PDB file of C-alpha atoms in Angstrom:
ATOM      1  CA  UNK A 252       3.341 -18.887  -3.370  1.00  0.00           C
ATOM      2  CA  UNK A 253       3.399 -21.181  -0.423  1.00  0.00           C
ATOM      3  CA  UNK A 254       2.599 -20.036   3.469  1.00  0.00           C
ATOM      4  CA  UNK A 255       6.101 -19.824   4.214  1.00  0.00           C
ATOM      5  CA  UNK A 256       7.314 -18.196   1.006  1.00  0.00           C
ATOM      6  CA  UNK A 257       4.603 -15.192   1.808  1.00  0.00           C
ATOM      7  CA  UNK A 258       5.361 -14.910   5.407  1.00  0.00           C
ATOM      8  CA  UNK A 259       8.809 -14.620   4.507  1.00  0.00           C
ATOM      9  CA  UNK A 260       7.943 -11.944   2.109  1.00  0.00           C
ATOM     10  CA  UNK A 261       6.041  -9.612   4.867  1.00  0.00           C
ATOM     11  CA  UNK A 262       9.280 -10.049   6.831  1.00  0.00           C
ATOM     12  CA  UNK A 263      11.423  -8.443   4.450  1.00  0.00           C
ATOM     13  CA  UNK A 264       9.415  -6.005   3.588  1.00  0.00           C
ATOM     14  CA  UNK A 265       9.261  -5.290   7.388  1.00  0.00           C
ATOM     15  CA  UNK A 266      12.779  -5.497   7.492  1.00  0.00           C
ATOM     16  CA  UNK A 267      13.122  -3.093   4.439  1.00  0.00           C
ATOM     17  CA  UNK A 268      11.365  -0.373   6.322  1.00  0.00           C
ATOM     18  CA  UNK A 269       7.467  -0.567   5.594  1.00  0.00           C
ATOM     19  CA  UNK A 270       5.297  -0.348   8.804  1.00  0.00           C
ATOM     20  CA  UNK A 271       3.818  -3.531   9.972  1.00  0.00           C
ATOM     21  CA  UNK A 272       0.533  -3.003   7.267  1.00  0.00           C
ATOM     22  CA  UNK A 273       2.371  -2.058   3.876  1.00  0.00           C
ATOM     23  CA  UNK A 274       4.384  -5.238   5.140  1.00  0.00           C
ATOM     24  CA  UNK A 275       1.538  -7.834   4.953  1.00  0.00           C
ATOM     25  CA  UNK A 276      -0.281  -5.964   2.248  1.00  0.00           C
ATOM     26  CA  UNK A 277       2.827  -5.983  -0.067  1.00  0.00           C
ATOM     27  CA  UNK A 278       3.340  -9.639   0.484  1.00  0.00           C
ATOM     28  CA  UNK A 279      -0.197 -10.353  -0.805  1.00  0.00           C
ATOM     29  CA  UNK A 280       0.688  -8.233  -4.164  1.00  0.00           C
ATOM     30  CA  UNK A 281       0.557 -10.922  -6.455  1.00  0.00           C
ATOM     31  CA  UNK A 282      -3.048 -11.605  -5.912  1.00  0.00           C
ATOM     32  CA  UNK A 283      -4.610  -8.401  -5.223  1.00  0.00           C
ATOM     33  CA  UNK A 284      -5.684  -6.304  -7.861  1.00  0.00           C
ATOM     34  CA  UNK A 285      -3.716  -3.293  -8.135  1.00  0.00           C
ATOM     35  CA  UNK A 286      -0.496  -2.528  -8.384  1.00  0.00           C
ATOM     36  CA  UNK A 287       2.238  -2.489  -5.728  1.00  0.00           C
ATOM     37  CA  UNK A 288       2.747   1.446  -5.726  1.00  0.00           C
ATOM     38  CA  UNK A 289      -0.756   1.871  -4.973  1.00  0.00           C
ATOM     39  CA  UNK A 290      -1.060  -0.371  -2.623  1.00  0.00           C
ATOM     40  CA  UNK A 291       1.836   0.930  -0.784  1.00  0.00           C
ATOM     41  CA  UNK A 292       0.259   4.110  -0.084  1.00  0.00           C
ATOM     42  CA  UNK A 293      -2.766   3.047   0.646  1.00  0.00           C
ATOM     43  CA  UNK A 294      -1.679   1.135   3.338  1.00  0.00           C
ATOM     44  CA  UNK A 295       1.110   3.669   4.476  1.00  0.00           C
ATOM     45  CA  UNK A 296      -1.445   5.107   7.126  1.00  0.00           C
ATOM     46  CA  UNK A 297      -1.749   2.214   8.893  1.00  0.00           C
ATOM     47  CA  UNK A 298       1.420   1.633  10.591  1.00  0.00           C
ATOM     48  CA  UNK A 299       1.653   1.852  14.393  1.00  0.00           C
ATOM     49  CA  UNK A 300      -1.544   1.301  15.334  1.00  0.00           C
ATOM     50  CA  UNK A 301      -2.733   3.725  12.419  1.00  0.00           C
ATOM     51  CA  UNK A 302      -0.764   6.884  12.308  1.00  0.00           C
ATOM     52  CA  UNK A 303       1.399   5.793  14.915  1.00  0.00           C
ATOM     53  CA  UNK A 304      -1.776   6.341  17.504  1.00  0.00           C
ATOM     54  CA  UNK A 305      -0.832   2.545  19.090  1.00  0.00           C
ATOM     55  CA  UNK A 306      -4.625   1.564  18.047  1.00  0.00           C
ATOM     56  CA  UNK A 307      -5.613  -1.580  15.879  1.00  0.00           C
ATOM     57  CA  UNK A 308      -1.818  -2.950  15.051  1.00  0.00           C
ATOM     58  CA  UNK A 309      -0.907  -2.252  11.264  1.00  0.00           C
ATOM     59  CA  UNK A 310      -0.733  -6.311  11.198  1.00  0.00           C
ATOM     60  CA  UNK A 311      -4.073  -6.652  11.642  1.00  0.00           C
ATOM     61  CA  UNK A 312      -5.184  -3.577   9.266  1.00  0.00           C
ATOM     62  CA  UNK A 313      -3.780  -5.285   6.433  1.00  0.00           C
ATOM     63  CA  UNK A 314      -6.998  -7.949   6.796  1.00  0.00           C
ATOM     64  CA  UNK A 315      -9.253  -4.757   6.149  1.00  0.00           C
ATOM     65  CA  UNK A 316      -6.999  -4.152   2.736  1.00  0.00           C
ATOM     66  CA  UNK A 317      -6.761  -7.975   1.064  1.00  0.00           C
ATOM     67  CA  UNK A 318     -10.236  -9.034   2.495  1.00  0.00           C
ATOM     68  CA  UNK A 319     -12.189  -5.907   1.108  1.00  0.00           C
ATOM     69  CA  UNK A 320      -9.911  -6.276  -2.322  1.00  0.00           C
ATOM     70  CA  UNK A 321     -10.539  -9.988  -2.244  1.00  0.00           C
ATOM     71  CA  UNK A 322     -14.060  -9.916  -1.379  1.00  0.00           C
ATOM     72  CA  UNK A 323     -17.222 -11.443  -3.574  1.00  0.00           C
ATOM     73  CA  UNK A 324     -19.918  -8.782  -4.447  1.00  0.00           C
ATOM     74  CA  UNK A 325     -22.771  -9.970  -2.778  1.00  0.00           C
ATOM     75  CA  UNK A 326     -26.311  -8.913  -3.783  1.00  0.00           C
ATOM     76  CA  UNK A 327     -26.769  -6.003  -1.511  1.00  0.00           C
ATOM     77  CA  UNK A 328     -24.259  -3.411   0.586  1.00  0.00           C
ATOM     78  CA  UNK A 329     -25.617  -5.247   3.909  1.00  0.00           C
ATOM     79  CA  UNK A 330     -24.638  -8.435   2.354  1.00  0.00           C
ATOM     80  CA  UNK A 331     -21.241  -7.109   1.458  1.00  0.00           C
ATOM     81  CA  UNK A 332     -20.479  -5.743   5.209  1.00  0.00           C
ATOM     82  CA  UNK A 333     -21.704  -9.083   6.604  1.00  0.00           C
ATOM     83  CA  UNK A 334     -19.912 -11.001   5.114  1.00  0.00           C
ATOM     84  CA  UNK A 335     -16.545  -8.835   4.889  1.00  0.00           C
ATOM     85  CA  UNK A 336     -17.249  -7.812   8.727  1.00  0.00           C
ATOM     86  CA  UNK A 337     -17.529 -12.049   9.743  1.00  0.00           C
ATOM     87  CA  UNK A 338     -13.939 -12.340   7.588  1.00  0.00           C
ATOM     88  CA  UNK A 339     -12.322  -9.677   9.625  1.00  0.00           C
ATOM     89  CA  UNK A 340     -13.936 -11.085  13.054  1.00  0.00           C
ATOM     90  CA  UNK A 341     -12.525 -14.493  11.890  1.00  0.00           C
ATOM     91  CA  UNK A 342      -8.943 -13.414  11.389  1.00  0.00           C
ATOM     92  CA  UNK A 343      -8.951 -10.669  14.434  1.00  0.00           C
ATOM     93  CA  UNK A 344      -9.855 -13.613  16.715  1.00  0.00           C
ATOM     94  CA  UNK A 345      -7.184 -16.111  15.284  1.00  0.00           C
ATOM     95  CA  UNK A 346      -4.786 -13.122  15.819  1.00  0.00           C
ATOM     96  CA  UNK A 347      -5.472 -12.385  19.267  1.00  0.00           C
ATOM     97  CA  UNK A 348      -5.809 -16.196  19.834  1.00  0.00           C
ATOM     98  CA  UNK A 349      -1.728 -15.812  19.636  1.00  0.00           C
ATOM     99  CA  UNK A 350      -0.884 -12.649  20.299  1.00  0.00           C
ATOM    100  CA  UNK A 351      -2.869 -11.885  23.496  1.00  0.00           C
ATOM    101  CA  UNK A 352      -4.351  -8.572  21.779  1.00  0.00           C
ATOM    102  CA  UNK A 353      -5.029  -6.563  18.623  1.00  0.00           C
ATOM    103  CA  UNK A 354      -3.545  -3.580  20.362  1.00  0.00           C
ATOM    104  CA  UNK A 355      -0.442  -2.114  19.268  1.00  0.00           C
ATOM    105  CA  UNK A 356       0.126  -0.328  22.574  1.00  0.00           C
ATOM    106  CA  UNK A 357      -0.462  -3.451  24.251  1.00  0.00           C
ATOM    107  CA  UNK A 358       1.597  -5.307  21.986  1.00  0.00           C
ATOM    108  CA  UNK A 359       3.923  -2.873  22.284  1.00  0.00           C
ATOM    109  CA  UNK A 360       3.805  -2.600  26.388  1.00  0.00           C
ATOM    110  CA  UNK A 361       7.337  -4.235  27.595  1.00  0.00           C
ATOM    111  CA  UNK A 362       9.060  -2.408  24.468  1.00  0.00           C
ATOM    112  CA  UNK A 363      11.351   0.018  26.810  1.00  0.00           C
ATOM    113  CA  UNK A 364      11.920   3.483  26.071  1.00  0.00           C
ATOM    114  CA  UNK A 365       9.147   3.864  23.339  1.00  0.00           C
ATOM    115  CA  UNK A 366       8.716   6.773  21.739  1.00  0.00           C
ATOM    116  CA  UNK A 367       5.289   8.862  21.480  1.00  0.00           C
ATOM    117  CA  UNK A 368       4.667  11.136  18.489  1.00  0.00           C
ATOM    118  CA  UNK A 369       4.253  11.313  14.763  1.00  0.00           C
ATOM    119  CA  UNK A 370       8.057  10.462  13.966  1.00  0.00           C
ATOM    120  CA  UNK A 371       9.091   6.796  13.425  1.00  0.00           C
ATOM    121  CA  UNK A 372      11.752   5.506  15.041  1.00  0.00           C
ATOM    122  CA  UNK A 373      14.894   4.683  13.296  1.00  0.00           C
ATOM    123  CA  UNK A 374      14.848   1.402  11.593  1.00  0.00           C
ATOM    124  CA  UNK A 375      18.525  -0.247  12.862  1.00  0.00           C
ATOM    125  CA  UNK A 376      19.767  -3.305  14.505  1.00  0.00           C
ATOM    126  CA  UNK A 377      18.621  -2.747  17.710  1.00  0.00           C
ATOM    127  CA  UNK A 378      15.448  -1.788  16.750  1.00  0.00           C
ATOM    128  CA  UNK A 379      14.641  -4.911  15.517  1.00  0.00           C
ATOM    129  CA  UNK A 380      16.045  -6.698  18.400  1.00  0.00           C
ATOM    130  CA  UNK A 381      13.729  -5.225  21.228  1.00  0.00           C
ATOM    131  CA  UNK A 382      10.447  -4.609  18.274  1.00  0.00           C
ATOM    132  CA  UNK A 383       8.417  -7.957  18.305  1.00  0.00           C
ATOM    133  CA  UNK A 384       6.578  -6.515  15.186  1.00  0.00           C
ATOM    134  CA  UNK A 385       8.170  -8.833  12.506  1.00  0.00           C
ATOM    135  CA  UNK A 386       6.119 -11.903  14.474  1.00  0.00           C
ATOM    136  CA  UNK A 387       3.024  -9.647  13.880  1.00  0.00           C
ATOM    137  CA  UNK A 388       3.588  -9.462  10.342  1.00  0.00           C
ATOM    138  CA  UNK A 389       4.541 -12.760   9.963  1.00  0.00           C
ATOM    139  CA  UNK A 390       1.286 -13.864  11.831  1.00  0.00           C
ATOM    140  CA  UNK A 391      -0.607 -11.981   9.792  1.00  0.00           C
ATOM    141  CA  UNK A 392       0.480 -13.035   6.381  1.00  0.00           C
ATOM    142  CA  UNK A 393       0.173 -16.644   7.583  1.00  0.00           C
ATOM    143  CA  UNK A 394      -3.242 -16.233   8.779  1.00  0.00           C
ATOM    144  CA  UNK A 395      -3.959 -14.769   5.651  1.00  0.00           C
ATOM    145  CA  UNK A 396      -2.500 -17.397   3.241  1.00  0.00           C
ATOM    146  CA  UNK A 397      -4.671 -20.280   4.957  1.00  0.00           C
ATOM    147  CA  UNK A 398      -7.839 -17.577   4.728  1.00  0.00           C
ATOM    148  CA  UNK A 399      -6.826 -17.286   1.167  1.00  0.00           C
ATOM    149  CA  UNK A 400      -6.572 -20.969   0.424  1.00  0.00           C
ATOM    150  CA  UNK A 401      -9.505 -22.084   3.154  1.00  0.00           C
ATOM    151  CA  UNK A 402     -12.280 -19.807   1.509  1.00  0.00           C
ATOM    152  CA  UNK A 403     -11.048 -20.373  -2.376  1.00  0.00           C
ATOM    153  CA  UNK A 404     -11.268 -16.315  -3.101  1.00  0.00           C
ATOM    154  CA  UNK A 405      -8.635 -16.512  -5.550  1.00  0.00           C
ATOM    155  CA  UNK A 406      -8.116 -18.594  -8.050  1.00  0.00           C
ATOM    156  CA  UNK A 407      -4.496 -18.017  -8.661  1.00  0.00           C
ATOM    157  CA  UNK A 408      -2.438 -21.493  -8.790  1.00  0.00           C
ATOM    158  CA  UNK A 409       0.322 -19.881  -6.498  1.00  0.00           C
ATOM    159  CA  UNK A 410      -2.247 -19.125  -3.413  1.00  0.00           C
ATOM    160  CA  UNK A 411      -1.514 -22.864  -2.162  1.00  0.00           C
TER     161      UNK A 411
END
């Protein structure tokens, strides 16, 4: 799948109604290894700045999910976190290199009449007209594809 085919992809799924993280997780189905149900809750948690708490945006959680799936054993558990940790670093700083922030609240901050709580807002037209979300997502996947691609983790013909 090229960069633009998987970007696209994450911004469906945003479109379809998963939070920002099941959106770039989803899109990254094809090469991670388990299956698409699975991987939908897994990531469910992590939308809104995890639970909806306006933390780490669900955009940038996704790295945690494909890097750790994606990941090379390495010799010992301090290797593993190392190197996983230095992926995540890598990605977080290309991601705040265009966003400003890893924040949802903050990325969130000039979205007008925002709503606190547990409860999702309702996914409709004008949601998606004041939510700059789908750019996060769409970030995210692309930063993904070129980490895919740049550090040869896969060796699926359609990561290119």
């Amino acid at each position: 799948m090229t960069k633009e085919e998987r970007k696209q992809l994450a911004y469906e799924n945003f479109k379809k109604g998963y939070n920002c993280c099941q959106s770039v997780v989803l899109a990254f189905s094809d090469v991670l290894p388990l299956d698409e149900a699975t991987l939908e809750k897994l990531s469910l948690c992590f939308g809104a700045g995890f639970g909806r708490t306006r933390n780490l945006c669900g955009a940038v959680s996704a790295y945690g999910f494909i890097v750790g799936l994606l990941h090379d054993k390495k010799e010992t558990l301090a290797d593993d976190k190392t190197d996983a940790y230095k992926q995540i670093t890598d990605l977080d700083n290309k991601f705040k290199a265009l966003n400003g922030t890893d924040n949802c609240g903050e990325l969130l901050k000039n979205v007008k009449n925002l709503t606190a709580g547990y409860v999702p807002e309702v996914r409709d037209e004008e949601y998606y007209k004041v939510r700059p979300c789908a750019k996060f997502v769409v970030d995210s996947a692309g930063l993904l594809h070129d980490y895919i691609v740049e550090t040869g983790i896969t060796d699926r013909n359609d990561a290119n």
